[in-house]
Short mmCIF file of C-alpha atoms in Angstrom, two decimals:
data_model
loop_
_atom_site.label_atom_id
_atom_site.label_comp_id
_atom_site.label_asym_id
_atom_site.label_seq_id
_atom_site.Cartn_x
_atom_site.Cartn_y
_atom_site.Cartn_z
CA MET S 1 -6.60 -23.91 -15.46
CA ILE S 2 -3.88 -23.15 -13.08
CA MET S 3 -1.36 -21.16 -13.96
CA MET S 4 2.42 -23.63 -13.73
CA THR S 5 5.97 -22.03 -13.30
CA SER S 6 8.80 -23.50 -11.32
CA VAL S 7 9.18 -24.27 -7.47
CA HIS S 8 11.24 -22.99 -6.37
CA SER S 9 12.80 -22.39 -2.12
CA ILE S 10 14.87 -19.61 -0.78
CA GLY S 11 15.90 -19.30 3.01
CA ALA S 12 18.04 -21.32 5.08
CA GLY S 13 17.80 -25.51 2.89
CA ALA S 14 18.32 -22.75 -0.36
CA LEU S 15 20.44 -19.84 0.45
CA PRO S 16 23.95 -19.48 2.92
CA LEU S 17 22.61 -18.06 6.23
CA GLY S 18 25.69 -18.04 7.49
CA ASP S 19 24.58 -19.02 11.74
CA GLN S 20 21.01 -19.42 10.98
CA ALA S 21 19.77 -22.37 13.56
CA SER S 22 18.80 -26.18 12.14
CA SER S 23 14.85 -24.97 13.05
CA ALA S 24 14.76 -22.50 10.69
CA VAL S 25 12.01 -22.37 7.95
CA VAL S 26 12.61 -23.55 3.95
CA PHE S 27 10.35 -21.15 1.72
CA GLU S 28 9.21 -22.70 -1.42
CA SER S 29 7.11 -20.90 -4.43
CA PHE S 30 3.83 -22.04 -4.85
CA ASP S 31 1.02 -21.71 -7.53
CA LEU S 32 -2.76 -20.05 -7.69
CA PRO S 33 -5.23 -20.17 -10.05
CA SER S 34 -4.85 -18.60 -13.13
CA SER S 35 -7.77 -15.71 -11.36
CA ASN S 36 -6.06 -15.14 -8.67
CA GLN S 37 -2.74 -14.82 -10.67
CA ARG S 38 -1.27 -13.49 -13.29
CA GLN S 39 2.75 -13.64 -15.22
CA LEU S 40 3.55 -10.78 -16.52
CA GLY S 41 5.33 -9.83 -19.96
CA VAL S 42 7.95 -6.97 -21.18
CA PRO S 43 8.83 -5.01 -19.82
CA HIS S 44 9.48 -7.97 -16.18
CA PRO S 45 11.88 -10.66 -16.91
CA ALA S 46 9.92 -14.31 -17.73
CA GLY S 47 8.63 -15.95 -15.59
CA ILE S 48 7.65 -13.26 -13.42
CA VAL S 49 4.39 -13.27 -11.31
CA ILE S 50 1.69 -11.84 -9.04
CA PRO S 51 1.63 -11.99 -6.71
CA LEU S 52 4.48 -14.37 -5.33
CA ALA S 53 2.78 -16.95 -2.60
CA LEU S 54 5.12 -18.61 -0.42
CA ARG S 55 4.82 -21.60 2.14
CA PRO S 56 7.35 -23.43 4.71
CA SER S 57 8.59 -26.06 2.78
CA GLN S 58 6.90 -29.72 3.73
CA ARG S 59 9.50 -30.48 6.17
CA ASP S 60 8.25 -27.36 8.49
CA ILE S 61 4.98 -27.15 8.36
CA ASP S 62 4.21 -29.85 10.64
CA ASP S 63 6.79 -27.85 13.84
CA ILE S 64 6.57 -24.05 12.54
CA ASN S 65 6.85 -21.72 14.83
CA LEU S 66 7.07 -18.06 14.66
CA ASP S 67 10.42 -17.18 16.28
CA ASP S 68 11.66 -19.01 12.92
CA VAL S 69 9.93 -17.23 10.81
CA ILE S 70 11.94 -14.44 11.74
CA ALA S 71 14.30 -14.98 12.06
CA THR S 72 14.82 -16.78 8.90
CA ILE S 73 12.81 -13.49 7.42
CA LYS S 74 15.37 -11.45 9.19
CA GLY S 75 17.51 -13.59 7.19
CA LEU S 76 16.89 -13.52 4.16
CA GLN S 77 16.90 -10.02 4.59
CA SER S 78 20.28 -9.41 5.55
CA GLN S 79 21.32 -11.11 1.85
CA ASP S 80 21.15 -8.26 0.06
CA LYS S 81 17.84 -7.68 1.16
CA LEU S 82 16.89 -10.50 -1.24
CA LEU S 83 12.39 -9.96 0.19
CA THR S 84 13.10 -6.42 -0.47
CA LYS S 85 14.53 -7.38 -4.19
CA LYS S 86 11.23 -10.05 -5.09
CA LEU S 87 9.15 -7.65 -3.76
CA ALA S 88 10.05 -5.01 -6.53
CA LEU S 89 9.76 -8.14 -9.64
CA HIS S 90 6.31 -9.89 -8.31
CA GLY S 91 5.21 -6.57 -6.45
CA THR S 92 2.98 -8.82 -4.04
CA LEU S 93 4.22 -11.09 -1.94
CA LEU S 94 1.52 -13.63 -0.79
CA PHE S 95 2.78 -15.94 2.23
CA ARG S 96 0.18 -18.67 3.73
CA GLY S 97 0.98 -21.72 6.82
CA LEU S 98 2.21 -19.19 8.90
CA PRO S 99 2.02 -19.56 12.26
CA ILE S 100 -0.18 -15.76 12.99
CA ARG S 101 -3.05 -15.36 14.88
CA ASN S 102 -3.62 -11.92 16.12
CA ALA S 103 -2.52 -7.90 15.67
CA ASP S 104 1.05 -8.81 17.12
CA ASP S 105 2.06 -12.11 15.71
CA PHE S 106 1.36 -10.05 13.13
CA SER S 107 3.26 -7.12 14.15
CA ARG S 108 6.80 -8.83 14.41
CA PHE S 109 6.19 -10.44 11.49
CA ALA S 110 5.77 -7.00 9.14
CA HIS S 111 9.17 -5.65 11.43
CA ALA S 112 11.05 -8.64 10.79
CA PHE S 113 11.56 -7.25 7.30
CA GLY S 114 13.42 -4.67 8.51
CA PHE S 115 11.41 -1.06 7.63
CA LYS S 116 11.03 2.30 8.37
CA PRO S 117 6.70 2.44 10.16
CA HIS S 118 5.73 5.09 8.40
CA GLU S 119 3.72 7.95 10.66
CA ILE S 120 0.56 8.94 8.89
CA ILE S 121 0.39 12.77 8.11
CA GLY S 122 -2.91 14.93 6.46
CA ALA S 123 -5.05 10.71 5.86
CA VAL S 124 -7.17 11.63 7.87
CA VAL S 125 -7.91 7.39 8.84
CA ASP S 126 -10.02 5.98 11.95
CA ARG S 127 -6.93 3.41 12.12
CA PRO S 128 -6.83 2.63 16.56
CA VAL S 129 -3.87 0.50 17.54
CA LEU S 130 -4.04 -3.03 17.42
CA ALA S 131 -0.86 -3.58 18.00
CA PRO S 132 2.67 -1.74 17.01
CA ASN S 133 2.61 0.06 13.99
CA VAL S 134 -0.96 -2.63 13.24
CA GLY S 135 -4.73 -1.61 12.41
CA PRO S 136 -7.82 -2.33 11.13
CA ALA S 137 -7.57 -2.17 7.17
CA ASN S 138 -11.00 -0.36 5.76
CA THR S 139 -13.91 -1.13 7.64
CA ALA S 140 -15.93 0.10 5.06
CA SER S 141 -19.89 -0.86 4.78
CA LYS S 142 -18.69 -3.94 3.69
CA GLU S 143 -21.69 -3.43 0.38
CA LEU S 144 -19.60 -1.42 -0.82
CA PRO S 145 -16.62 -1.91 -3.43
CA ILE S 146 -12.95 0.18 -2.80
CA HIS S 147 -11.01 0.21 -6.64
CA SER S 148 -7.41 -0.98 -6.47
CA HIS S 149 -5.59 1.72 -5.95
CA ASN S 150 -1.85 2.64 -4.10
CA GLU S 151 -1.03 3.37 -1.25
CA SER S 152 -2.83 7.50 -0.01
CA PRO S 153 -1.14 9.07 -2.64
CA GLN S 154 -2.90 12.05 -1.87
CA VAL S 155 -1.36 12.96 -0.40
CA PRO S 156 2.13 14.04 -1.23
CA HIS S 157 3.71 11.91 1.97
CA ALA S 158 3.38 7.82 1.76
CA PRO S 159 3.87 4.07 1.95
CA GLU S 160 6.49 1.97 0.21
CA TYR S 161 4.86 -1.05 1.22
CA ILE S 162 1.96 -2.49 2.37
CA PHE S 163 1.46 -5.21 5.03
CA LEU S 164 -2.65 -6.75 5.26
CA TYR S 165 -2.77 -9.82 7.18
CA GLY S 166 -6.43 -11.69 6.72
CA HIS S 167 -7.48 -12.38 10.81
CA LYS S 168 -10.72 -13.18 9.68
CA THR S 169 -11.43 -14.46 5.94
CA PRO S 170 -15.57 -14.56 4.81
CA SER S 171 -16.49 -17.26 3.09
CA LYS S 172 -17.41 -15.32 -0.49
CA GLY S 173 -16.01 -11.67 -1.82
CA GLY S 174 -14.16 -9.83 0.00
CA GLU S 175 -11.25 -10.97 -2.07
CA THR S 176 -8.60 -8.12 -2.25
CA PRO S 177 -7.13 -7.05 -6.53
CA HIS S 178 -4.21 -6.88 -6.80
CA VAL S 179 -3.11 -4.84 -10.06
CA LEU S 180 1.15 -3.84 -11.91
CA PHE S 181 2.15 -0.83 -13.42
CA PRO S 182 5.74 -0.65 -13.79
CA GLY S 183 6.14 0.45 -17.95
CA ALA S 184 2.00 1.15 -18.25
CA VAL S 185 1.89 4.42 -18.77
CA ARG S 186 0.97 4.76 -22.00
CA GLU S 187 -2.53 6.48 -22.54
CA THR S 188 -2.64 7.40 -18.27
CA PRO S 189 -2.98 11.19 -17.46
CA GLY S 190 0.80 13.24 -16.09
CA GLY S 191 0.38 14.08 -12.78
CA GLY S 192 -2.24 16.16 -11.21
CA ALA S 193 -3.09 18.76 -8.48
CA ARG S 194 -5.16 17.04 -5.13
CA GLU S 195 -6.96 19.86 -3.16
CA ALA S 196 -7.69 18.67 0.48
CA GLN S 197 -10.44 20.60 2.94
CA TYR S 198 -10.27 19.42 6.43
CA SER S 199 -13.21 21.46 7.10
CA GLY S 200 -11.65 21.55 11.39
CA GLY S 201 -12.15 19.76 14.68
CA SER S 202 -10.90 16.58 15.49
CA ALA S 203 -10.76 15.82 11.40
CA LEU S 204 -8.32 18.52 10.62
CA LYS S 205 -6.80 17.03 13.96
CA GLU S 206 -6.24 13.81 12.87
CA ALA S 207 -5.06 15.08 10.07
CA PHE S 208 -2.28 17.78 11.55
CA GLY S 209 -2.21 18.16 15.33
CA LYS S 210 -0.24 16.08 16.80
CA LYS S 211 0.91 18.49 18.57
CA ILE S 212 -1.58 20.53 19.53
CA VAL S 213 -2.97 20.79 23.66
CA GLU S 214 -5.39 21.69 25.52
CA GLY S 215 -5.19 25.45 25.91
CA ASP S 216 -3.47 26.55 22.43
CA ASP S 217 -5.22 30.44 20.93
CA LEU S 218 -5.87 30.37 17.65
CA ALA S 219 -2.54 30.91 16.15
CA THR S 220 -0.93 28.98 17.99
CA ARG S 221 -3.07 25.44 16.34
CA ARG S 222 -2.75 27.59 13.15
CA SER S 223 1.04 28.36 13.55
CA LYS S 224 1.48 24.18 14.52
CA ILE S 225 -1.38 22.98 11.23
CA GLU S 226 1.14 24.62 9.14
CA ALA S 227 4.14 23.38 11.01
CA GLN S 228 2.97 19.85 9.94
CA ILE S 229 2.17 20.47 6.63
CA ALA S 230 5.85 22.23 5.58
CA ARG S 231 7.15 18.52 6.57
CA TYR S 232 5.64 17.82 3.56
CA GLY S 233 8.67 19.02 2.15
CA ARG S 234 7.32 19.80 -1.51
CA GLY S 235 7.51 23.87 -0.77
CA ALA S 236 5.84 25.43 -3.76
CA HIS S 237 4.27 22.53 -5.23
CA THR S 238 2.25 22.57 -1.80
CA SER S 239 -0.27 25.31 -0.28
CA TRP S 240 -3.02 25.52 1.66
CA GLU S 241 -5.18 28.49 2.06
CA TRP S 242 -7.47 28.64 5.98
CA LEU S 243 -11.37 29.05 5.78
CA ASP S 244 -13.39 31.64 6.80
CA ASN S 245 -14.80 29.24 9.97
CA ASP S 246 -10.67 30.13 11.39
CA GLU S 247 -10.28 26.52 12.09
CA GLY S 248 -10.74 24.95 7.95
CA ILE S 249 -7.91 24.86 6.08
CA MET S 250 -7.76 24.25 1.48
CA VAL S 251 -4.94 21.81 1.29
CA THR S 252 -3.39 21.76 -2.27
CA HIS S 253 -0.46 19.27 -3.73
CA ARG S 254 0.31 19.07 -7.42
CA LEU S 255 1.92 15.28 -7.23
CA PRO S 256 3.11 12.92 -10.09
CA VAL S 257 1.25 10.71 -10.64
CA ILE S 258 3.71 9.32 -13.38
CA ARG S 259 6.57 7.99 -10.91
CA THR S 260 9.43 5.42 -10.98
CA GLN S 261 10.26 2.81 -9.68
CA PRO S 262 13.63 2.72 -8.20
CA GLY S 263 16.01 0.58 -9.23
CA THR S 264 14.51 -0.83 -12.03
CA LYS S 265 13.99 3.08 -13.43
CA LEU S 266 11.07 1.68 -14.74
CA PRO S 267 8.04 4.72 -14.88
CA THR S 268 4.59 4.02 -13.04
CA VAL S 269 1.05 4.79 -12.21
CA PHE S 270 0.97 5.93 -9.22
CA THR S 271 -2.55 7.55 -8.46
CA GLY S 272 -6.70 7.36 -6.53
CA LEU S 273 -7.50 8.40 -10.10
CA ALA S 274 -9.83 5.05 -10.73
CA SER S 275 -10.65 4.94 -7.20
CA GLN S 276 -11.61 8.25 -7.06
CA TYR S 277 -13.16 8.33 -10.05
CA THR S 278 -15.87 5.45 -9.72
CA ARG S 279 -17.55 6.84 -6.14
CA LYS S 280 -20.48 8.70 -6.66
CA ASN S 281 -19.33 11.44 -4.29
CA ALA S 282 -16.12 11.81 -5.93
CA VAL S 283 -14.61 15.53 -6.72
CA GLN S 284 -13.75 16.50 -9.39
CA GLN S 285 -10.08 15.93 -11.07
CA LEU S 286 -7.26 17.84 -12.32
CA TYR S 287 -4.24 17.76 -14.30
CA GLY S 288 -1.03 19.79 -12.63
CA ASP S 289 -2.00 22.81 -14.35
CA GLY S 290 -6.04 22.97 -12.81
CA THR S 291 -7.94 21.83 -16.21
CA PRO S 292 -10.10 18.81 -15.50
CA ILE S 293 -8.69 15.15 -15.93
CA PRO S 294 -11.33 14.20 -18.93
CA ASP S 295 -14.17 11.78 -18.33
CA GLU S 296 -12.59 9.30 -21.06
CA TYR S 297 -9.38 9.26 -19.49
CA LEU S 298 -10.51 8.21 -17.00
CA LYS S 299 -13.08 5.41 -17.78
CA ARG S 300 -10.03 3.94 -19.74
CA LEU S 301 -7.00 3.59 -16.98
CA VAL S 302 -10.56 2.24 -14.88
CA ALA S 303 -10.67 -0.06 -17.56
CA ILE S 304 -7.46 -1.24 -18.04
CA THR S 305 -7.71 -1.32 -14.15
CA GLU S 306 -9.54 -4.65 -15.03
CA GLU S 307 -8.62 -5.32 -16.62
CA ILE S 308 -4.62 -6.53 -15.72
CA ARG S 309 -6.18 -7.56 -11.44
CA VAL S 310 -5.82 -10.38 -10.27
CA LEU S 311 -7.43 -11.90 -6.88
CA HIS S 312 -6.48 -12.82 -4.17
CA CYS S 313 -8.83 -15.25 -2.03
CA TRP S 314 -8.19 -14.65 1.30
CA GLU S 315 -7.25 -18.11 3.66
CA ASP S 316 -7.34 -17.62 7.24
CA GLY S 317 -3.34 -16.61 8.13
CA ASP S 318 -2.58 -15.44 4.65
CA VAL S 319 -0.04 -12.32 5.02
CA LEU S 320 -0.01 -10.36 1.48
CA VAL S 321 3.07 -8.17 1.20
CA TYR S 322 2.94 -4.91 -1.58
CA ASP S 323 5.87 -3.00 -2.52
CA ASN S 324 2.79 0.64 -2.53
CA ILE S 325 5.29 2.12 -5.50
CA ILE S 326 4.14 -0.41 -8.92
CA ALA S 327 1.70 -2.93 -6.92
CA GLN S 328 -2.48 -1.46 -6.30
CA HIS S 329 -4.83 -3.26 -3.71
CA GLY S 330 -8.79 -2.94 -3.31
CA ARG S 331 -11.29 -4.61 -2.23
CA GLN S 332 -14.58 -6.48 -3.53
CA PRO S 333 -17.81 -6.85 -0.93
CA TRP S 334 -18.25 -9.54 0.36
CA GLU S 335 -21.88 -11.63 1.93
CA ARG S 336 -22.96 -12.40 5.09
CA GLU S 337 -22.06 -11.23 8.09
CA GLN S 338 -19.54 -7.25 8.86
CA THR S 339 -17.57 -9.03 11.43
CA ASP S 340 -16.79 -12.16 8.17
CA ARG S 341 -13.99 -10.41 7.15
CA VAL S 342 -11.27 -8.57 9.59
CA ILE S 343 -8.12 -7.83 7.83
CA MET S 344 -5.78 -5.69 9.73
CA ALA S 345 -2.70 -3.37 7.95
CA SER S 346 0.64 -2.62 8.70
CA LEU S 347 2.37 0.83 7.12
CA PHE S 348 6.68 0.97 6.41
CA ASP S 349 8.19 3.04 4.78
CA GLY S 350 11.59 2.51 2.41
CA ASP S 351 15.20 3.25 1.89
CA GLU S 352 14.34 5.01 -0.97
CA VAL S 353 10.87 7.68 -2.72
CA PRO S 354 10.02 7.14 -6.91
CA GLY S 355 12.33 8.86 -8.90
CA ALA S 356 10.93 11.40 -11.48
CA TYR S 357 9.45 10.89 -14.41
CA GLY S 358 11.54 13.57 -16.80
CA ASP S 359 12.56 16.25 -15.14
CA ALA S 360 10.56 18.37 -13.90
CA ASP S 361 11.05 19.03 -9.69
CA TRP S 362 7.47 18.78 -8.89
CA ALA S 363 7.77 15.11 -9.86
CA GLN S 364 9.92 14.59 -7.92
CA VAL S 365 8.23 13.02 -4.61
CA VAL S 366 10.18 14.13 -1.15
CA GLN S 367 9.79 11.19 2.35
CA ALA S 368 8.56 13.47 5.44
CA LEU S 369 10.60 15.99 6.60
CA ASP S 370 12.00 14.58 10.44
CA ASP S 371 10.23 16.85 13.29
#
């Protein structure tokens, strides 16, 4: 069964964009199969779906070019950040049928939204730069499912917006789940302590050592690493302890699992708890007071996520845009070759971070302090 929603246009033909050229693109929404798109209920307004699927109108499809697409994106964002508000409602936008062919095209498209590129602090990721603020998405083995999660829930400084580009997509499998969580806070743990051990060497330098230069002695290296950790701005809610090998460090964060979405003030789950729990080598997961989260709660969180998710079946050239505050993503296994799936990622910060759920001072996260 196909989920039916009203088709409407947003762009030069539907909204005033000032002196936008007549060749500017008009985006129209379209329906996906019900397994790939879900209508949201309360507390969302009627008719809201995840993802909101957008493509160029039939008028534009034959001679569309990237410059016009970018001009339209910028024009829509100049109108009180229209696309940002669409993201806040739907959680995920799908753009299909655009002339995006490579990493540079993808970078130009993502930057057109006007967000600030995200600086990764504390996460150890292998993302070579393919274009400005563009790197590979997770390249783990194709047999490994990655359960739904918000991006970077293990560190205080997480991106607000995630862009994913399907440069090459498999014929079977490799779907990306969407999960939208605003208002869904019942039965879910309220806060947790996150510990991360950096054993030293390249991992520690990648996480916090961007200021380290060859020739720095131990005291200087430690000072530079501690200065980067302090940029989280969490005060007493982030602590660290140097390990006996003089290089490794244990960093502990007390972070809120439940946060509120700016604008709507709806509570939302911001976590990787389910993803961690489903890994065979998962670390013990704790409440903010250090006590273990019971398995029954984690199992229930996994079950809820599975119940409400929808899967995105990729087509070459697709771009997904996530409001990372409210929408989770993941990855399904796929058949044939590892190289059959090439997804690129671009991470950005927004104007606001999630709000606190409750009055505790540890429940309010902040963006990283300037370096």
